[in-house]
Amino acid sequence: MSTPASFDRGHTDDLMSFLAASPSPYHAVANAAARLEKAGFRQVEETAEWDATPGGKYVLRGGAIIAWYVPDGAGPATPYRIVGAHTDSPNLRVKPVPDTGAHGWRQIAVELYGGTLLNTWLDRDLGLSGRLTLRDGSTRLVNADRPLLRVPQLAVHLDRSVNADGLKLDKQRHMTPVWGLGDPREGDLVGFVAEEAGVPAGDVAGWDLMAHSVEPPAYLGRDRELVAGPRMDNLLSVHAGTAALTAAAEAGTESGRVCIPVLAAFDHEENGSQSDTGADGPLLGNVLERSVFARGGSYEDRARAFAGTVCLSSDTGHAVHPNYAERHEPGHHPMPNGGPILKVNVNQRYATDGTGRAVFTAACERAGVPWQAFVSNNSMPCGTTIGPITAARHGITTVDVGVAILSMHSARELCGAEDPYLLANAVRAFLAG
């Protein structure tokens, strides 16, 4: 598949850097915030009083970020254009009592987060990342981005039927990584990550830690037309949304259509979004309402603003798998580098309807971006996104889109090298109104 002249490989290079620098949701939002700050956005605290000044602002809460740009001329009832995404990915998370082991091996106790594709975590060099909470309530990011852990697979000599009968993994017994030899020692892990973060171990009161593959993202294929990397589901969309929002802020109201562009990147999508930082929580609604009220608006203005708002729920979807094509809907075979996918499910696992389709395809037209349609095989259960949650919770028009990938929920996923750039351009056109 030839690369069009308009394809900017620099965008994909930047995505790969973003993926490598964001091993946890907390790192992802910190990196997104740093890019927004560079573009002139400023952080506002939820506990502070908000004002009506125009410009870019953002709120950080845990592994979530809500950012928006109020252009000159925006009134209290000005509608929003929202790109929604999520910062979390399935992985191995450290348990409250982490130091364990058996038979002369030191190990780390982990809990499985989200719909982890277990076998993809075997025999990989894993680092540790996340955040530490100190006794004074402050937090510190930690990223030990080097080989520390490994979940070793049982040798074929001890499991002769593995290739004939398939690999069978017990989530409790078989997924505990090793990280050394000897007897487990209480406080070992906390002492290690505290040293990595540059704080005394005695100051650490809590932690949210997870394993990540230390293998960096890379171009793949003879013509480097594919990208392999971790956490594309869904940091690919977080990166695209951040780039599009900063571009929309720079453009201001040059489109002639006044709206308020928003990036809403939530945590905990992979386990249902029910948290104070998830899409099923109050964070987005609170931010949008407070922005209306800060501009002197009333509840009537809030209702008018929401009625004119559209959300683009951007998450990865399934490219047709060449070895399992029968698992896909025969008439809908999205391909890498074919442009973003419009995701449809009439049972509301995706929120797209005809109105949403019209909004998205118009944005693609303005951006000169091709797009593809995705629908699941009727015989296969359909996944879901933050789209239906956002539509139902806030009563706003929502359309589900994304980039077609292979190996979704693997420790290492695969997409077309052009698609991140195409998605970002479509999102930018959408945010412009």
Coordinates of C-alpha atoms in Angstrom, one line a residue:
M1 CA 0.0 0.0 0.0
S2 CA 1.7 3.2 -1.1
T3 CA 2.2 6.1 1.2
P4 CA 0.3 9.3 0.1
A5 CA 2.3 12.5 -0.4
S6 CA 0.3 14.1 2.4
F7 CA 1.4 11.5 5.0
D8 CA 3.5 13.1 7.7
R9 CA 5.7 10.4 9.3
G10 CA 6.8 12.9 11.9
H11 CA 3.4 12.5 13.6
T12 CA 3.8 8.8 13.9
D13 CA 7.4 9.2 15.1
D14 CA 5.9 11.5 17.8
L15 CA 3.2 9.0 18.7
M16 CA 5.9 6.3 19.2
S17 CA 7.8 8.7 21.6
F18 CA 4.5 9.4 23.4
L19 CA 3.8 5.7 23.8
A20 CA 7.3 5.0 25.1
A21 CA 7.2 7.9 27.6
S22 CA 3.7 6.9 28.9
P23 CA 3.9 3.4 30.5
S24 CA 1.0 4.2 32.9
P25 CA -2.1 6.4 32.8
Y26 CA -0.4 8.8 35.2
H27 CA 2.5 9.3 32.8
A28 CA 0.1 9.6 29.9
V29 CA -1.8 12.5 31.4
A30 CA 1.4 14.2 32.6
N31 CA 2.8 14.0 29.1
A32 CA -0.4 15.3 27.6
A33 CA -0.4 18.2 30.1
A34 CA 3.2 19.1 29.3
R35 CA 2.3 19.4 25.6
L36 CA -0.8 21.5 26.4
E37 CA 1.3 23.8 28.6
K38 CA 3.8 24.3 25.8
A39 CA 0.8 25.3 23.6
G40 CA -0.3 28.0 26.2
F41 CA -2.8 26.0 28.2
R42 CA -2.8 26.4 32.0
Q43 CA -3.9 24.0 34.7
V44 CA -6.9 25.0 36.9
E45 CA -7.5 23.3 40.2
E46 CA -10.9 21.8 41.0
T47 CA -10.9 23.3 44.4
A48 CA -10.3 26.9 43.1
E49 CA -12.8 29.4 41.7
W50 CA -12.9 29.4 37.9
D51 CA -13.0 32.6 35.9
A52 CA -14.3 33.5 32.5
T53 CA -11.0 34.3 30.8
P54 CA -10.6 32.8 27.3
G55 CA -7.8 30.5 26.3
G56 CA -6.7 26.9 27.1
K57 CA -7.3 25.3 30.4
Y58 CA -7.1 21.7 31.8
V59 CA -7.9 19.7 34.9
L60 CA -5.9 16.7 36.1
R61 CA -7.3 14.1 38.3
G62 CA -5.3 10.8 38.8
G63 CA -5.1 9.1 35.4
A64 CA -7.6 11.4 33.7
I65 CA -7.3 14.8 32.0
I66 CA -10.0 17.2 30.7
A67 CA -8.7 20.1 28.6
W68 CA -10.6 22.7 26.7
Y69 CA -10.1 26.0 24.8
V70 CA -12.5 28.9 25.2
P71 CA -12.1 31.1 22.1
D72 CA -12.8 34.8 22.0
G73 CA -16.5 35.4 21.4
A74 CA -17.7 32.2 23.2
G75 CA -20.8 32.7 25.2
P76 CA -22.3 30.8 28.1
A77 CA -24.4 28.6 25.7
T78 CA -21.6 28.0 23.2
P79 CA -21.6 24.2 22.4
Y80 CA -18.7 21.9 22.9
R81 CA -16.9 19.6 20.5
I82 CA -15.4 16.8 22.5
V83 CA -12.9 14.1 21.6
G84 CA -13.1 11.4 24.2
A85 CA -10.5 8.7 24.8
H86 CA -9.0 6.6 27.7
T87 CA -5.6 6.4 29.2
D88 CA -5.6 2.9 30.7
S89 CA -4.6 -0.4 29.0
P90 CA -4.9 -4.1 30.2
N91 CA -1.8 -5.1 32.2
L92 CA -0.4 -6.6 35.4
R93 CA -0.9 -4.4 38.5
V94 CA 0.9 -4.7 41.8
K95 CA -1.1 -6.1 44.7
P96 CA -1.2 -4.4 48.2
V97 CA 1.2 -7.0 49.6
P98 CA 3.6 -7.3 46.7
D99 CA 6.6 -9.2 48.0
T100 CA 6.1 -12.9 47.4
G101 CA 8.0 -15.9 46.1
A102 CA 8.5 -19.7 46.2
H103 CA 11.2 -22.3 45.8
G104 CA 14.1 -19.9 46.0
W105 CA 12.6 -17.3 43.6
R106 CA 11.6 -13.8 44.6
Q107 CA 8.4 -12.7 42.9
I108 CA 6.0 -9.8 42.7
A109 CA 2.3 -10.4 43.4
V110 CA 0.1 -8.9 40.6
E111 CA -3.6 -8.5 39.9
L112 CA -4.8 -8.7 36.3
Y113 CA -6.2 -5.4 35.1
G114 CA -8.8 -5.3 32.3
G115 CA -9.2 -7.9 29.5
T116 CA -5.5 -8.9 29.5
L117 CA -4.4 -11.2 26.7
L118 CA -2.4 -13.3 29.1
N119 CA 0.0 -15.2 26.8
T120 CA 1.4 -11.9 25.4
W121 CA 2.9 -11.1 28.8
L122 CA 4.9 -14.3 28.9
D123 CA 8.7 -14.2 28.5
R124 CA 8.8 -10.4 28.1
D125 CA 11.2 -8.1 29.8
L126 CA 9.0 -5.9 32.0
G127 CA 9.6 -2.7 33.8
L128 CA 7.6 -1.1 36.6
S129 CA 5.8 2.3 36.5
G130 CA 3.0 4.2 38.1
R131 CA 2.7 6.6 41.0
L132 CA 3.5 6.7 44.7
T133 CA 1.3 8.6 47.2
L134 CA 3.3 10.1 50.1
R135 CA 2.2 10.6 53.7
D136 CA 1.6 14.3 53.0
G137 CA -0.9 13.5 50.3
S138 CA 1.4 14.4 47.4
T139 CA 2.2 12.0 44.6
R140 CA 5.4 11.1 42.6
L141 CA 5.6 9.4 39.3
V142 CA 8.0 6.4 39.0
N143 CA 9.2 4.7 35.9
A144 CA 11.8 2.0 36.1
D145 CA 12.0 1.5 32.4
R146 CA 14.4 -1.5 32.3
P147 CA 14.2 -5.3 32.5
L148 CA 13.1 -6.0 36.1
L149 CA 10.4 -8.6 35.9
R150 CA 9.5 -11.6 33.7
V151 CA 6.6 -14.1 33.7
P152 CA 8.3 -17.3 32.5
Q153 CA 6.4 -19.8 30.4
L154 CA 6.6 -23.4 31.2
A155 CA 9.1 -25.2 28.9
V156 CA 7.5 -27.5 26.2
H157 CA 9.3 -30.5 27.7
L158 CA 7.1 -30.1 30.8
D159 CA 3.9 -29.4 28.8
R160 CA 4.1 -31.7 25.8
S161 CA 0.5 -31.1 24.8
V162 CA 0.7 -27.3 24.7
N163 CA 1.0 -27.0 20.9
A164 CA -1.8 -29.6 20.3
D165 CA -4.3 -28.6 23.0
G166 CA -3.5 -24.9 23.4
L167 CA -1.9 -22.9 26.2
K168 CA -3.9 -22.9 29.4
L169 CA -3.0 -20.3 32.0
D170 CA -4.4 -20.0 35.5
K171 CA -4.6 -16.3 36.3
Q172 CA -3.7 -16.8 40.0
R173 CA -0.9 -19.4 39.7
H174 CA 0.8 -18.8 36.4
M175 CA 1.0 -15.0 36.0
T176 CA 3.2 -14.1 38.9
P177 CA 6.5 -12.5 37.6
V178 CA 9.9 -13.3 39.0
W179 CA 12.4 -10.5 39.8
G180 CA 15.3 -12.3 41.5
L181 CA 16.5 -15.2 43.6
G182 CA 16.3 -15.8 47.3
D183 CA 13.6 -15.4 49.9
P184 CA 10.9 -12.7 49.6
R185 CA 11.5 -9.8 52.0
E186 CA 8.7 -7.5 53.2
G187 CA 9.2 -3.9 52.0
D188 CA 11.5 -4.9 49.2
L189 CA 9.4 -3.6 46.3
V190 CA 8.4 -0.4 48.0
G191 CA 12.0 0.3 49.0
F192 CA 13.1 -0.2 45.4
V193 CA 10.4 2.1 43.8
A194 CA 10.9 4.7 46.5
E195 CA 14.6 4.9 45.6
E196 CA 13.7 5.1 41.9
A197 CA 11.4 8.0 42.7
G198 CA 14.0 9.7 45.0
V199 CA 11.9 9.6 48.1
P200 CA 12.4 7.9 51.5
A201 CA 10.6 4.5 51.7
G202 CA 9.1 5.5 55.0
D203 CA 7.2 8.4 53.3
V204 CA 5.4 6.1 50.9
A205 CA 1.8 5.6 52.1
G206 CA 0.3 4.1 49.0
W207 CA 1.0 3.1 45.4
D208 CA -0.6 2.4 42.0
L209 CA 2.1 0.4 40.2
M210 CA 2.0 -1.8 37.1
A211 CA 4.3 -3.8 34.8
H212 CA 5.0 -2.6 31.3
S213 CA 7.0 -4.1 28.4
V214 CA 10.3 -2.3 28.0
E215 CA 10.5 -3.1 24.2
P216 CA 10.2 0.3 22.4
P217 CA 7.7 0.9 19.6
A218 CA 9.0 0.3 16.2
Y219 CA 8.2 0.5 12.5
L220 CA 7.5 -3.0 11.0
G221 CA 7.4 -4.5 7.6
R222 CA 9.6 -4.3 4.5
D223 CA 8.3 -0.8 3.7
R224 CA 7.9 0.3 7.3
E225 CA 4.1 0.7 6.7
L226 CA 3.1 -0.7 10.1
V227 CA 3.9 0.2 13.7
A228 CA 4.2 -2.2 16.6
G229 CA 4.0 -0.9 20.1
P230 CA 2.4 -1.1 23.5
R231 CA -0.8 0.7 24.8
M232 CA -2.1 1.8 21.4
D233 CA -5.4 1.0 22.9
N234 CA -5.9 3.8 23.7
L235 CA -3.0 6.1 23.9
L236 CA -3.1 6.4 20.1
S237 CA -6.3 8.4 20.5
V238 CA -5.1 10.4 23.5
H239 CA -2.1 11.5 21.4
A240 CA -4.3 12.3 18.4
G241 CA -6.7 14.2 20.7
T242 CA -3.9 16.2 22.3
A243 CA -2.4 17.1 18.9
A244 CA -5.8 18.1 17.5
L245 CA -6.7 20.2 20.5
T246 CA -3.5 22.2 20.4
A247 CA -4.0 22.7 16.7
A248 CA -7.6 23.8 17.2
A249 CA -6.5 26.3 19.9
E250 CA -3.8 27.7 17.6
A251 CA -6.4 28.1 14.8
G252 CA -8.9 29.8 17.1
T253 CA -12.1 30.7 15.3
E254 CA -10.7 30.9 11.7
S255 CA -13.3 28.2 10.7
G256 CA -16.0 30.8 11.4
R257 CA -17.9 28.3 13.6
V258 CA -17.6 29.2 17.3
C259 CA -17.5 26.1 19.5
I260 CA -15.3 25.1 22.5
P261 CA -13.0 22.1 21.6
V262 CA -12.4 19.6 24.5
L263 CA -10.2 16.7 25.1
A264 CA -11.6 14.2 27.7
A265 CA -9.1 11.3 28.4
F266 CA -10.5 9.0 31.1
D267 CA -9.0 6.2 33.2
H268 CA -10.6 2.8 33.9
E269 CA -12.3 2.2 30.6
E270 CA -10.9 -1.3 30.4
N271 CA -12.9 -2.3 33.5
G272 CA -16.1 -0.5 33.1
S273 CA -15.4 3.3 33.6
Q274 CA -17.0 3.4 37.0
S275 CA -14.7 5.5 39.0
D276 CA -14.1 9.2 39.9
T277 CA -11.7 9.4 36.9
G278 CA -13.8 7.2 34.5
A279 CA -16.3 8.2 31.8
D280 CA -19.1 6.9 34.0
G281 CA -18.1 9.3 36.8
P282 CA -19.0 13.0 37.1
L283 CA -15.7 14.5 36.0
L284 CA -16.6 15.6 32.5
G285 CA -20.0 16.9 33.4
N286 CA -18.6 18.9 36.3
V287 CA -16.0 20.5 34.1
L288 CA -18.3 21.4 31.3
E289 CA -21.0 22.8 33.7
R290 CA -18.4 24.8 35.7
S291 CA -17.1 26.3 32.4
V292 CA -20.6 27.4 31.5
F293 CA -21.2 28.9 34.9
A294 CA -17.8 30.6 35.0
R295 CA -18.8 32.4 31.8
G296 CA -21.9 33.8 33.6
G297 CA -24.2 31.1 32.3
S298 CA -27.4 29.6 33.9
Y299 CA -28.8 26.1 33.9
E300 CA -30.7 27.1 30.8
D301 CA -27.4 28.0 29.1
R302 CA -25.9 24.7 30.3
A303 CA -28.9 22.8 28.7
R304 CA -28.5 24.8 25.4
A305 CA -24.7 24.2 25.3
F306 CA -25.2 20.4 25.9
A307 CA -27.9 20.2 23.3
G308 CA -25.6 21.5 20.6
T309 CA -22.6 19.4 21.8
V310 CA -21.1 16.5 19.9
C311 CA -18.6 14.0 21.3
L312 CA -16.2 11.9 19.2
S313 CA -15.5 8.8 21.2
S314 CA -12.1 7.7 19.8
D315 CA -10.9 4.2 20.6
T316 CA -9.1 1.5 18.6
G317 CA -11.1 -1.1 16.7
H318 CA -10.4 -4.4 14.9
A319 CA -8.6 -4.5 11.5
V320 CA -9.5 -7.7 9.5
H321 CA -7.1 -10.5 10.6
P322 CA -5.6 -12.3 7.7
N323 CA -5.5 -15.6 9.6
Y324 CA -9.0 -15.3 11.2
A325 CA -11.1 -13.5 8.5
E326 CA -14.1 -15.7 9.4
R327 CA -14.3 -13.9 12.8
H328 CA -15.1 -10.6 11.1
E329 CA -18.3 -9.3 9.4
P330 CA -17.9 -10.3 5.7
G331 CA -18.9 -6.9 4.3
H332 CA -16.8 -4.8 6.7
H333 CA -13.1 -5.6 6.6
P334 CA -11.2 -2.5 7.8
M335 CA -7.6 -2.3 6.7
P336 CA -4.5 -0.6 8.2
N337 CA -3.7 2.7 6.5
G338 CA -7.3 2.9 5.1
G339 CA -8.2 5.8 7.5
P340 CA -10.1 6.0 10.7
I341 CA -13.1 3.6 11.2
L342 CA -16.7 4.6 12.0
K343 CA -17.9 2.0 14.6
V344 CA -21.6 1.0 14.5
N345 CA -23.6 -1.3 16.7
V346 CA -27.4 -1.1 16.7
N347 CA -27.5 -2.5 20.2
Q348 CA -25.7 0.6 21.5
R349 CA -22.4 -1.0 22.3
Y350 CA -21.2 1.9 20.2
A351 CA -23.1 5.2 20.2
T352 CA -23.0 6.0 16.5
D353 CA -26.2 6.8 14.7
G354 CA -27.0 8.5 11.4
T355 CA -26.6 12.0 12.8
G356 CA -23.2 11.1 14.3
R357 CA -22.1 9.5 11.1
A358 CA -22.9 12.7 9.2
V359 CA -20.9 14.8 11.6
F360 CA -17.8 12.6 11.4
T361 CA -17.8 12.0 7.6
A362 CA -18.2 15.8 7.1
A363 CA -15.1 16.3 9.3
C364 CA -13.2 13.7 7.2
E365 CA -14.2 15.4 4.0
R366 CA -13.0 18.8 5.3
A367 CA -9.7 17.2 6.3
G368 CA -9.3 15.1 3.1
V369 CA -9.1 11.9 5.1
P370 CA -10.5 8.6 4.0
W371 CA -12.6 6.6 6.4
Q372 CA -13.9 3.0 6.8
A373 CA -17.0 1.4 8.4
F374 CA -16.7 -1.2 11.2
V375 CA -19.5 -3.5 12.5
S376 CA -19.1 -6.8 14.3
N377 CA -20.0 -10.2 13.1
N378 CA -23.5 -11.1 14.4
S379 CA -22.1 -14.3 15.8
M380 CA -19.4 -12.5 17.9
P381 CA -20.1 -10.4 21.0
C382 CA -19.3 -6.7 20.4
G383 CA -17.0 -4.8 22.7
T384 CA -17.9 -1.3 23.9
T385 CA -16.3 2.1 24.6
I386 CA -16.9 5.3 26.5
G387 CA -19.2 6.4 23.7
P388 CA -22.5 4.9 25.0
I389 CA -21.6 5.9 28.6
T390 CA -20.9 9.5 27.5
A391 CA -24.1 9.8 25.5
A392 CA -26.3 8.4 28.2
R393 CA -24.8 10.2 31.1
H394 CA -24.7 13.7 29.6
G395 CA -27.4 13.5 26.9
I396 CA -25.1 14.6 24.1
T397 CA -24.8 13.3 20.6
T398 CA -21.9 10.8 20.4
V399 CA -20.2 9.0 17.6
D400 CA -17.7 6.1 18.0
V401 CA -14.6 6.1 15.8
G402 CA -11.0 4.9 16.0
V403 CA -8.1 3.3 14.3
A404 CA -8.1 -0.3 13.1
I405 CA -5.4 -2.4 14.8
L406 CA -4.4 -6.1 15.2
S407 CA -3.6 -7.8 18.6
M408 CA -6.0 -5.6 20.6
H409 CA -5.3 -6.0 24.4
S410 CA -1.9 -7.6 23.7
A411 CA 1.2 -6.3 25.4
R412 CA 2.2 -5.2 21.9
E413 CA -0.3 -4.1 19.3
L414 CA -0.1 -3.3 15.6
C415 CA -1.5 -0.5 13.4
G416 CA -0.9 1.1 10.1
A417 CA 1.8 3.8 10.1
E418 CA -0.4 6.3 8.3
D419 CA -3.5 5.9 10.4
P420 CA -2.5 7.9 13.5
Y421 CA -1.8 10.9 11.3
L422 CA -5.1 10.5 9.4
L423 CA -7.1 10.2 12.7
A424 CA -5.5 13.3 14.2
N425 CA -6.4 15.3 11.1
A426 CA -10.0 14.1 11.2
V427 CA -10.2 14.9 14.9
R428 CA -8.8 18.4 14.2
A429 CA -11.4 19.1 11.6
F430 CA -14.1 17.8 14.0
L431 CA -12.9 20.0 16.8
A432 CA -13.0 23.1 14.6
G433 CA -16.8 22.7 14.4

